[in-house]
GROMACS .gro file of C-alpha atoms in nm:
model
  464
    1UNK     CA    1  -1.215  -1.551   2.201
    2UNK     CA    2  -0.954  -1.804   2.202
    3UNK     CA    3  -0.559  -1.724   2.282
    4UNK     CA    4  -0.279  -1.709   2.033
    5UNK     CA    5   0.104  -1.761   1.983
    6UNK     CA    6   0.139  -1.439   1.815
    7UNK     CA    7  -0.087  -1.146   1.779
    8UNK     CA    8  -0.030  -0.862   1.499
    9UNK     CA    9  -0.187  -0.535   1.593
   10UNK     CA   10  -0.221  -0.352   1.216
   11UNK     CA   11  -0.227  -0.520   0.858
   12UNK     CA   12  -0.077  -0.259   0.649
   13UNK     CA   13   0.270  -0.298   0.455
   14UNK     CA   14   0.442  -0.452   0.741
   15UNK     CA   15   0.149  -0.638   0.948
   16UNK     CA   16   0.099  -0.848   0.628
   17UNK     CA   17   0.397  -0.947   0.594
   18UNK     CA   18   0.504  -1.068   0.932
   19UNK     CA   19   0.150  -1.226   0.966
   20UNK     CA   20   0.171  -1.464   0.629
   21UNK     CA   21   0.546  -1.518   0.726
   22UNK     CA   22   0.504  -1.613   1.081
   23UNK     CA   23   0.217  -1.852   1.049
   24UNK     CA   24   0.399  -2.055   0.865
   25UNK     CA   25   0.521  -2.175   1.205
   26UNK     CA   26   0.320  -2.022   1.451
   27UNK     CA   27  -0.131  -1.963   1.553
   28UNK     CA   28  -0.140  -1.610   1.410
   29UNK     CA   29  -0.423  -1.397   1.479
   30UNK     CA   30  -0.427  -1.054   1.275
   31UNK     CA   31  -0.653  -0.785   1.382
   32UNK     CA   32  -0.746  -0.462   1.164
   33UNK     CA   33  -0.933  -0.216   1.264
   34UNK     CA   34  -1.086  -0.123   0.915
   35UNK     CA   35  -1.295  -0.312   0.638
   36UNK     CA   36  -1.192  -0.613   0.512
   37UNK     CA   37  -1.108  -0.500   0.161
   38UNK     CA   38  -1.151  -0.154  -0.044
   39UNK     CA   39  -1.436  -0.167  -0.299
   40UNK     CA   40  -1.347  -0.264  -0.640
   41UNK     CA   41  -1.424   0.091  -0.774
   42UNK     CA   42  -1.160   0.210  -0.474
   43UNK     CA   43  -0.861  -0.017  -0.606
   44UNK     CA   44  -0.769   0.162  -0.907
   45UNK     CA   45  -0.518   0.431  -0.872
   46UNK     CA   46  -0.753   0.733  -0.968
   47UNK     CA   47  -1.012   0.730  -0.699
   48UNK     CA   48  -0.917   0.946  -0.419
   49UNK     CA   49  -0.986   0.716  -0.061
   50UNK     CA   50  -1.170   0.862   0.235
   51UNK     CA   51  -1.311   0.756   0.552
   52UNK     CA   52  -1.391   0.448   0.682
   53UNK     CA   53  -1.075   0.352   0.474
   54UNK     CA   54  -0.857   0.641   0.560
   55UNK     CA   55  -0.834   0.755   0.934
   56UNK     CA   56  -0.886   1.092   0.912
   57UNK     CA   57  -0.606   1.220   1.049
   58UNK     CA   58  -0.521   1.559   1.022
   59UNK     CA   59  -0.111   1.775   1.147
   60UNK     CA   60  -0.094   2.104   1.330
   61UNK     CA   61   0.199   2.224   1.080
   62UNK     CA   62   0.264   2.551   1.182
   63UNK     CA   63  -0.066   2.651   1.232
   64UNK     CA   64  -0.202   2.503   0.917
   65UNK     CA   65  -0.424   2.174   0.941
   66UNK     CA   66  -0.342   1.944   0.715
   67UNK     CA   67  -0.499   1.623   0.613
   68UNK     CA   68  -0.302   1.330   0.705
   69UNK     CA   69  -0.392   1.008   0.492
   70UNK     CA   70  -0.351   0.673   0.663
   71UNK     CA   71  -0.527   0.332   0.491
   72UNK     CA   72  -0.718   0.173   0.765
   73UNK     CA   73  -0.831  -0.118   0.610
   74UNK     CA   74  -0.681  -0.479   0.542
   75UNK     CA   75  -0.336  -0.393   0.303
   76UNK     CA   76  -0.314  -0.041   0.524
   77UNK     CA   77  -0.160   0.212   0.316
   78UNK     CA   78  -0.044  -0.013   0.101
   79UNK     CA   79  -0.405  -0.056  -0.021
   80UNK     CA   80  -0.474   0.322  -0.068
   81UNK     CA   81  -0.134   0.457  -0.218
   82UNK     CA   82  -0.028   0.582  -0.525
   83UNK     CA   83   0.138   0.257  -0.575
   84UNK     CA   84   0.486   0.461  -0.609
   85UNK     CA   85   0.742   0.184  -0.556
   86UNK     CA   86   1.052   0.417  -0.484
   87UNK     CA   87   1.327   0.270  -0.284
   88UNK     CA   88   1.563   0.441  -0.010
   89UNK     CA   89   1.876   0.536  -0.093
   90UNK     CA   90   2.200   0.351   0.069
   91UNK     CA   91   2.284   0.668   0.288
   92UNK     CA   92   1.927   0.669   0.415
   93UNK     CA   93   2.079   0.407   0.618
   94UNK     CA   94   2.310   0.608   0.792
   95UNK     CA   95   2.104   0.693   1.081
   96UNK     CA   96   1.979   0.329   1.177
   97UNK     CA   97   2.151   0.156   1.446
   98UNK     CA   98   2.515  -0.080   1.289
   99UNK     CA   99   2.307  -0.403   1.207
  100UNK     CA  100   2.045  -0.252   0.959
  101UNK     CA  101   2.286  -0.095   0.693
  102UNK     CA  102   2.212  -0.109   0.321
  103UNK     CA  103   2.430  -0.412   0.272
  104UNK     CA  104   2.183  -0.617   0.536
  105UNK     CA  105   1.851  -0.435   0.384
  106UNK     CA  106   1.951  -0.472  -0.004
  107UNK     CA  107   1.870  -0.865   0.002
  108UNK     CA  108   1.549  -0.823   0.159
  109UNK     CA  109   1.488  -0.556  -0.141
  110UNK     CA  110   1.588  -0.768  -0.378
  111UNK     CA  111   1.339  -1.021  -0.214
  112UNK     CA  112   1.047  -0.854  -0.245
  113UNK     CA  113   1.029  -0.752  -0.600
  114UNK     CA  114   0.925  -0.884  -0.906
  115UNK     CA  115   1.110  -0.597  -1.136
  116UNK     CA  116   0.964  -0.689  -1.484
  117UNK     CA  117   1.198  -0.409  -1.637
  118UNK     CA  118   1.582  -0.505  -1.437
  119UNK     CA  119   1.533  -0.793  -1.226
  120UNK     CA  120   1.868  -0.924  -1.403
  121UNK     CA  121   2.070  -0.661  -1.253
  122UNK     CA  122   2.232  -0.776  -0.924
  123UNK     CA  123   2.027  -0.515  -0.747
  124UNK     CA  124   1.715  -0.623  -0.812
  125UNK     CA  125   1.486  -0.902  -0.810
  126UNK     CA  126   1.269  -1.135  -0.962
  127UNK     CA  127   0.987  -1.338  -0.906
  128UNK     CA  128   0.946  -1.165  -0.582
  129UNK     CA  129   0.552  -1.093  -0.463
  130UNK     CA  130   0.542  -0.691  -0.517
  131UNK     CA  131   0.570  -0.678  -0.897
  132UNK     CA  132   0.778  -0.352  -1.005
  133UNK     CA  133   0.679  -0.146  -1.348
  134UNK     CA  134   0.754   0.151  -1.504
  135UNK     CA  135   0.551   0.330  -1.770
  136UNK     CA  136   0.677   0.278  -2.124
  137UNK     CA  137   0.881   0.575  -2.254
  138UNK     CA  138   0.650   0.574  -2.595
  139UNK     CA  139   0.361   0.539  -2.373
  140UNK     CA  140   0.383   0.853  -2.147
  141UNK     CA  141   0.133   1.148  -2.171
  142UNK     CA  142   0.246   1.452  -2.380
  143UNK     CA  143   0.270   1.644  -2.068
  144UNK     CA  144   0.441   1.394  -1.896
  145UNK     CA  145   0.652   1.383  -2.185
  146UNK     CA  146   0.670   1.778  -2.194
  147UNK     CA  147   0.793   1.774  -1.827
  148UNK     CA  148   1.076   1.524  -1.854
  149UNK     CA  149   1.185   1.749  -2.169
  150UNK     CA  150   1.194   2.021  -1.937
  151UNK     CA  151   1.438   1.876  -1.686
  152UNK     CA  152   1.650   1.787  -1.915
  153UNK     CA  153   1.665   2.134  -2.048
  154UNK     CA  154   1.749   2.229  -1.711
  155UNK     CA  155   2.017   1.977  -1.679
  156UNK     CA  156   1.898   1.748  -1.527
  157UNK     CA  157   2.011   1.440  -1.661
  158UNK     CA  158   1.784   1.116  -1.822
  159UNK     CA  159   1.748   0.830  -1.555
  160UNK     CA  160   1.628   0.504  -1.656
  161UNK     CA  161   1.570   0.362  -1.340
  162UNK     CA  162   1.518   0.524  -1.030
  163UNK     CA  163   1.581   0.250  -0.798
  164UNK     CA  164   1.950   0.170  -0.912
  165UNK     CA  165   2.145   0.220  -0.581
  166UNK     CA  166   2.313   0.532  -0.766
  167UNK     CA  167   2.090   0.730  -1.023
  168UNK     CA  168   1.934   1.098  -1.058
  169UNK     CA  169   1.769   1.304  -1.296
  170UNK     CA  170   1.423   1.248  -1.439
  171UNK     CA  171   1.272   0.919  -1.542
  172UNK     CA  172   1.002   0.676  -1.535
  173UNK     CA  173   0.806   0.586  -1.178
  174UNK     CA  174   0.847   0.258  -1.072
  175UNK     CA  175   0.514   0.137  -0.925
  176UNK     CA  176   0.367  -0.184  -0.781
  177UNK     CA  177   0.053  -0.235  -1.005
  178UNK     CA  178  -0.082  -0.408  -1.221
  179UNK     CA  179  -0.244  -0.184  -1.527
  180UNK     CA  180  -0.408   0.091  -1.319
  181UNK     CA  181  -0.473  -0.104  -0.976
  182UNK     CA  182  -0.227  -0.074  -0.701
  183UNK     CA  183  -0.103  -0.426  -0.573
  184UNK     CA  184  -0.111  -0.348  -0.164
  185UNK     CA  185   0.068  -0.646   0.035
  186UNK     CA  186  -0.288  -0.783   0.110
  187UNK     CA  187  -0.255  -0.929  -0.219
  188UNK     CA  188   0.094  -0.944  -0.289
  189UNK     CA  189   0.167  -1.123   0.084
  190UNK     CA  190  -0.181  -1.195   0.290
  191UNK     CA  191  -0.363  -1.377   0.005
  192UNK     CA  192  -0.178  -1.690   0.030
  193UNK     CA  193  -0.209  -1.724   0.349
  194UNK     CA  194  -0.513  -1.650   0.467
  195UNK     CA  195  -0.555  -2.017   0.474
  196UNK     CA  196  -0.300  -2.016   0.759
  197UNK     CA  197  -0.355  -1.670   0.939
  198UNK     CA  198  -0.696  -1.543   1.154
  199UNK     CA  199  -0.774  -1.231   1.030
  200UNK     CA  200  -1.042  -0.991   1.215
  201UNK     CA  201  -1.085  -0.690   1.058
  202UNK     CA  202  -1.304  -0.369   1.169
  203UNK     CA  203  -1.138  -0.501   1.478
  204UNK     CA  204  -1.008  -0.177   1.681
  205UNK     CA  205  -0.741  -0.277   1.976
  206UNK     CA  206  -0.737  -0.051   2.294
  207UNK     CA  207  -0.431  -0.122   2.423
  208UNK     CA  208  -0.163  -0.402   2.531
  209UNK     CA  209  -0.223  -0.652   2.842
  210UNK     CA  210   0.119  -0.633   3.029
  211UNK     CA  211   0.166  -0.879   3.302
  212UNK     CA  212   0.467  -0.861   3.542
  213UNK     CA  213   0.675  -0.657   3.242
  214UNK     CA  214   0.556  -0.862   2.968
  215UNK     CA  215   0.318  -0.865   2.658
  216UNK     CA  216   0.058  -1.120   2.746
  217UNK     CA  217  -0.241  -1.013   2.479
  218UNK     CA  218  -0.455  -0.733   2.350
  219UNK     CA  219  -0.798  -0.546   2.513
  220UNK     CA  220  -1.006  -0.485   2.186
  221UNK     CA  221  -1.217  -0.159   2.186
  222UNK     CA  222  -1.510  -0.357   2.350
  223UNK     CA  223  -1.362  -0.511   2.608
  224UNK     CA  224  -1.239  -0.838   2.499
  225UNK     CA  225  -0.911  -0.959   2.578
  226UNK     CA  226  -0.717  -1.185   2.360
  227UNK     CA  227  -0.423  -1.382   2.502
  228UNK     CA  228  -0.084  -1.407   2.276
  229UNK     CA  229   0.277  -1.560   2.346
  230UNK     CA  230   0.333  -1.258   2.199
  231UNK     CA  231   0.246  -0.913   2.045
  232UNK     CA  232   0.329  -0.751   1.737
  233UNK     CA  233   0.249  -0.380   1.682
  234UNK     CA  234   0.232  -0.325   1.328
  235UNK     CA  235  -0.058  -0.051   1.366
  236UNK     CA  236   0.126   0.270   1.169
  237UNK     CA  237   0.360   0.577   1.230
  238UNK     CA  238   0.044   0.724   1.413
  239UNK     CA  239  -0.171   0.425   1.519
  240UNK     CA  240   0.133   0.218   1.734
  241UNK     CA  241   0.243   0.562   1.937
  242UNK     CA  242  -0.097   0.614   2.050
  243UNK     CA  243  -0.151   0.213   2.139
  244UNK     CA  244   0.151   0.225   2.381
  245UNK     CA  245   0.024   0.565   2.535
  246UNK     CA  246  -0.315   0.343   2.611
  247UNK     CA  247  -0.108   0.101   2.763
  248UNK     CA  248   0.111   0.307   2.992
  249UNK     CA  249   0.430   0.263   2.752
  250UNK     CA  250   0.444   0.646   2.734
  251UNK     CA  251   0.547   0.770   3.031
  252UNK     CA  252   0.836   0.577   3.117
  253UNK     CA  253   0.976   0.657   2.751
  254UNK     CA  254   0.955   0.936   2.613
  255UNK     CA  255   1.048   0.871   2.264
  256UNK     CA  256   0.737   0.741   2.231
  257UNK     CA  257   0.538   0.935   1.997
  258UNK     CA  258   0.834   1.206   1.904
  259UNK     CA  259   1.060   1.231   1.651
  260UNK     CA  260   0.790   1.211   1.376
  261UNK     CA  261   0.962   1.282   0.975
  262UNK     CA  262   0.776   1.338   0.693
  263UNK     CA  263   0.785   1.506   0.341
  264UNK     CA  264   0.731   1.862   0.239
  265UNK     CA  265   0.520   1.991  -0.077
  266UNK     CA  266   0.478   2.245  -0.216
  267UNK     CA  267   0.307   2.248  -0.589
  268UNK     CA  268   0.385   2.532  -0.892
  269UNK     CA  269   0.122   2.536  -1.142
  270UNK     CA  270   0.060   2.700  -1.491
  271UNK     CA  271  -0.162   2.633  -1.769
  272UNK     CA  272  -0.122   2.442  -2.074
  273UNK     CA  273  -0.233   2.302  -2.378
  274UNK     CA  274  -0.555   2.063  -2.311
  275UNK     CA  275  -0.435   1.839  -2.559
  276UNK     CA  276  -0.125   1.730  -2.384
  277UNK     CA  277  -0.384   1.578  -2.109
  278UNK     CA  278  -0.564   1.342  -2.211
  279UNK     CA  279  -0.872   1.197  -2.079
  280UNK     CA  280  -0.745   0.884  -1.996
  281UNK     CA  281  -0.418   0.976  -1.927
  282UNK     CA  282  -0.273   0.826  -1.638
  283UNK     CA  283  -0.199   1.027  -1.330
  284UNK     CA  284   0.173   0.937  -1.214
  285UNK     CA  285   0.461   0.850  -1.510
  286UNK     CA  286   0.748   1.039  -1.457
  287UNK     CA  287   0.961   1.183  -1.124
  288UNK     CA  288   1.236   1.386  -1.115
  289UNK     CA  289   1.582   1.334  -0.837
  290UNK     CA  290   1.782   1.675  -0.800
  291UNK     CA  291   1.940   1.845  -0.485
  292UNK     CA  292   1.966   2.151  -0.361
  293UNK     CA  293   2.193   2.116  -0.057
  294UNK     CA  294   2.190   1.746   0.023
  295UNK     CA  295   2.199   1.514  -0.232
  296UNK     CA  296   1.874   1.441  -0.375
  297UNK     CA  297   1.706   1.657  -0.104
  298UNK     CA  298   1.417   1.752  -0.374
  299UNK     CA  299   1.187   1.581  -0.585
  300UNK     CA  300   0.931   1.716  -0.805
  301UNK     CA  301   0.647   1.497  -0.994
  302UNK     CA  302   0.420   1.644  -1.263
  303UNK     CA  303   0.015   1.604  -1.247
  304UNK     CA  304  -0.247   1.731  -1.475
  305UNK     CA  305  -0.494   1.925  -1.321
  306UNK     CA  306  -0.827   1.894  -1.486
  307UNK     CA  307  -1.059   2.233  -1.462
  308UNK     CA  308  -1.435   2.183  -1.474
  309UNK     CA  309  -1.425   2.477  -1.777
  310UNK     CA  310  -1.194   2.272  -2.004
  311UNK     CA  311  -0.858   2.395  -1.858
  312UNK     CA  312  -0.570   2.164  -1.796
  313UNK     CA  313  -0.291   2.323  -1.567
  314UNK     CA  314   0.055   2.147  -1.532
  315UNK     CA  315   0.089   2.065  -1.156
  316UNK     CA  316   0.454   1.985  -0.990
  317UNK     CA  317   0.417   1.903  -0.693
  318UNK     CA  318   0.765   1.975  -0.524
  319UNK     CA  319   0.891   1.760  -0.228
  320UNK     CA  320   1.182   1.792   0.042
  321UNK     CA  321   1.305   1.458   0.110
  322UNK     CA  322   1.568   1.551   0.401
  323UNK     CA  323   1.372   1.771   0.639
  324UNK     CA  324   1.523   1.916   0.982
  325UNK     CA  325   1.315   1.968   1.264
  326UNK     CA  326   1.088   1.673   1.370
  327UNK     CA  327   0.736   1.679   1.523
  328UNK     CA  328   0.501   1.476   1.744
  329UNK     CA  329   0.212   1.220   1.797
  330UNK     CA  330   0.047   1.184   2.053
  331UNK     CA  331  -0.368   1.084   2.209
  332UNK     CA  332  -0.599   1.336   2.282
  333UNK     CA  333  -0.770   1.126   2.508
  334UNK     CA  334  -0.803   0.777   2.624
  335UNK     CA  335  -1.106   0.620   2.449
  336UNK     CA  336  -0.941   0.437   2.153
  337UNK     CA  337  -1.159   0.654   1.888
  338UNK     CA  338  -0.975   0.912   2.018
  339UNK     CA  339  -0.790   1.115   1.768
  340UNK     CA  340  -0.474   1.196   1.723
  341UNK     CA  341  -0.296   1.506   1.794
  342UNK     CA  342  -0.033   1.547   1.523
  343UNK     CA  343   0.253   1.835   1.493
  344UNK     CA  344   0.496   1.921   1.221
  345UNK     CA  345   0.667   2.232   1.262
  346UNK     CA  346   0.853   2.221   0.929
  347UNK     CA  347   0.846   2.591   0.891
  348UNK     CA  348   1.059   2.674   1.217
  349UNK     CA  349   1.317   2.550   1.009
  350UNK     CA  350   1.513   2.821   0.778
  351UNK     CA  351   1.678   2.581   0.599
  352UNK     CA  352   1.328   2.347   0.495
  353UNK     CA  353   1.200   2.707   0.352
  354UNK     CA  354   1.492   2.783   0.161
  355UNK     CA  355   1.532   2.448  -0.016
  356UNK     CA  356   1.179   2.409  -0.065
  357UNK     CA  357   1.202   2.776  -0.252
  358UNK     CA  358   1.479   2.613  -0.436
  359UNK     CA  359   1.260   2.349  -0.584
  360UNK     CA  360   0.977   2.570  -0.632
  361UNK     CA  361   1.174   2.804  -0.860
  362UNK     CA  362   1.345   2.502  -1.030
  363UNK     CA  363   0.970   2.367  -1.125
  364UNK     CA  364   0.905   2.702  -1.275
  365UNK     CA  365   1.190   2.625  -1.492
  366UNK     CA  366   1.133   2.305  -1.573
  367UNK     CA  367   0.771   2.431  -1.699
  368UNK     CA  368   0.854   2.691  -1.905
  369UNK     CA  369   1.142   2.516  -2.072
  370UNK     CA  370   0.847   2.250  -2.118
  371UNK     CA  371   0.733   2.414  -2.412
  372UNK     CA  372   0.352   2.327  -2.307
  373UNK     CA  373   0.232   2.674  -2.132
  374UNK     CA  374  -0.033   2.857  -2.263
  375UNK     CA  375   0.141   3.148  -2.139
  376UNK     CA  376   0.525   3.165  -2.099
  377UNK     CA  377   0.478   3.449  -1.900
  378UNK     CA  378   0.319   3.224  -1.589
  379UNK     CA  379   0.645   3.057  -1.536
  380UNK     CA  380   0.858   3.437  -1.593
  381UNK     CA  381   0.636   3.592  -1.298
  382UNK     CA  382   0.686   3.308  -1.097
  383UNK     CA  383   1.073   3.379  -1.153
  384UNK     CA  384   1.049   3.710  -1.072
  385UNK     CA  385   0.876   3.686  -0.746
  386UNK     CA  386   1.098   3.747  -0.447
  387UNK     CA  387   1.209   3.533  -0.185
  388UNK     CA  388   0.985   3.667   0.089
  389UNK     CA  389   0.681   3.604  -0.147
  390UNK     CA  390   0.807   3.236  -0.248
  391UNK     CA  391   0.820   3.154   0.132
  392UNK     CA  392   0.482   3.289   0.210
  393UNK     CA  393   0.347   3.105  -0.013
  394UNK     CA  394   0.504   2.774   0.130
  395UNK     CA  395   0.345   2.850   0.435
  396UNK     CA  396   0.021   2.907   0.292
  397UNK     CA  397   0.008   2.619   0.081
  398UNK     CA  398   0.212   2.352   0.228
  399UNK     CA  399   0.155   1.978   0.265
  400UNK     CA  400   0.272   1.664   0.407
  401UNK     CA  401   0.344   1.336   0.154
  402UNK     CA  402   0.238   1.044   0.405
  403UNK     CA  403   0.529   0.926   0.429
  404UNK     CA  404   0.588   0.937   0.792
  405UNK     CA  405   0.802   0.751   1.022
  406UNK     CA  406   1.000   0.780   1.379
  407UNK     CA  407   0.707   0.751   1.630
  408UNK     CA  408   0.844   0.467   1.806
  409UNK     CA  409   1.204   0.450   1.623
  410UNK     CA  410   1.440   0.220   1.688
  411UNK     CA  411   1.767   0.188   1.851
  412UNK     CA  412   2.060   0.065   1.973
  413UNK     CA  413   2.090   0.264   2.364
  414UNK     CA  414   1.716   0.264   2.537
  415UNK     CA  415   1.816   0.623   2.625
  416UNK     CA  416   1.724   0.674   2.190
  417UNK     CA  417   1.448   0.525   2.121
  418UNK     CA  418   1.161   0.262   2.152
  419UNK     CA  419   1.269   0.007   2.025
  420UNK     CA  420   1.638  -0.222   1.977
  421UNK     CA  421   1.758  -0.340   1.706
  422UNK     CA  422   1.601  -0.621   1.696
  423UNK     CA  423   1.213  -0.480   1.676
  424UNK     CA  424   1.189  -0.532   2.100
  425UNK     CA  425   1.038  -0.250   2.267
  426UNK     CA  426   1.292  -0.162   2.515
  427UNK     CA  427   1.180  -0.284   2.890
  428UNK     CA  428   0.855  -0.529   2.775
  429UNK     CA  429   0.897  -0.888   2.720
  430UNK     CA  430   0.696  -1.000   2.456
  431UNK     CA  431   0.601  -0.672   2.260
  432UNK     CA  432   0.740  -0.624   1.915
  433UNK     CA  433   0.713  -0.336   1.674
  434UNK     CA  434   0.745  -0.347   1.309
  435UNK     CA  435   0.613  -0.069   1.072
  436UNK     CA  436   0.714   0.316   0.987
  437UNK     CA  437   0.703   0.404   1.334
  438UNK     CA  438   1.070   0.237   1.410
  439UNK     CA  439   1.268   0.385   1.115
  440UNK     CA  440   1.499   0.657   1.260
  441UNK     CA  441   1.444   0.903   0.986
  442UNK     CA  442   1.262   0.980   0.617
  443UNK     CA  443   1.405   0.815   0.371
  444UNK     CA  444   1.448   0.967  -0.003
  445UNK     CA  445   1.148   0.784  -0.089
  446UNK     CA  446   0.818   0.640  -0.002
  447UNK     CA  447   0.774   0.414   0.262
  448UNK     CA  448   0.568   0.121   0.131
  449UNK     CA  449   0.912  -0.102   0.012
  450UNK     CA  450   1.101   0.041   0.307
  451UNK     CA  451   0.868  -0.127   0.544
  452UNK     CA  452   0.846  -0.424   0.342
  453UNK     CA  453   1.197  -0.532   0.335
  454UNK     CA  454   1.159  -0.424   0.722
  455UNK     CA  455   0.920  -0.649   0.787
  456UNK     CA  456   1.119  -0.931   0.607
  457UNK     CA  457   1.398  -0.878   0.767
  458UNK     CA  458   1.215  -0.892   1.110
  459UNK     CA  459   1.092  -1.233   1.003
  460UNK     CA  460   1.455  -1.341   0.942
  461UNK     CA  461   1.567  -1.216   1.284
  462UNK     CA  462   1.279  -1.378   1.431
  463UNK     CA  463   1.306  -1.719   1.230
  464UNK     CA  464   1.330  -1.964   1.477
   0.00000   0.00000   0.00000
């Protein structure tokens, strides 16, 4: 295979941006382990994604094996997610290096979006590649409207724009979608650059090829070596540290594969009037932000369970947005196809459990106030459960929200991280990382918009 000026590994939220923008002035190869695209029926938001379009990763979380969905397709997780398009909050950048502040990132967050509802506001954008829209309040399904009513009855304010820099309460979810089809970065960025970018799908990278302390290319799983003037890893929070480990770069840097943080979730469910759940109701319309201890450390999202016997349940996912502690990602073998070993000792931090318990109890209150429970005793019985009983439920049923970050974190000092504030891997020339793995700590949002803006800023910093 011929050499390229730039090789980008991973065609996800960041890789599509980097490949598209770098191709304006460089010869770019974009390599993706998964297929070139999802089948048409899987592009709809309601369809579950499984291998070969998902990596099939699992997490050992306090002796429970949890599914850990990560997109394995051109578009990456932006092609398989729920299309929720929440921004990080200004305080989320407090853990980043000094030149990655909210003021640095806001122009990029504005640049990437075409906000159809608030694009005229100075803290939003219009004309960007990612459409952002919200379900109008008049179009909310009855169970979604009832959840919002329950939130306001429980004391939460109404929030028209969850992506405003200072907002709180309950309101419509901002989403990157067209109708019920998610808009991935393959569509938003890569499609307009396909005549400039060489894309190799179904191609797994085994390792980065190094010579005299410099990245000079990549070796594919079949042994083929692709030479490159610059290698950019955008394989994500799980695959990027595995690539570094297979390349011999984990041993000299103990931060590789460390510092994994994510959102932990537990669900509250109760039976509701089936008439409040139309058969064609969208899965996601409304979300609530609130606080247990640290500002907006809880996020509540209602969905409907449609049971085979015709019954319906309101399922409120309660997500802890600012958890303490961190996990790890490490290889289980030297073969590129060996799965990752992911650990996440979330419950080892008692404060995590306490805050998630508070959120679960709030969800029970909201459900009761919603007015659509078939039997209010479902909520009353939940409220009467002891703390120990709720904590046991959390231990048995918690799961992760697939928003992991931090496994190759950015830092000003090589003693504290894997890449410098320019995204360059410490100690290796010609090797950069641009994906969720460099984000120091998990933000109070899903990661798609943040990773896209991060990639935009990295491209700005390397425009020469």
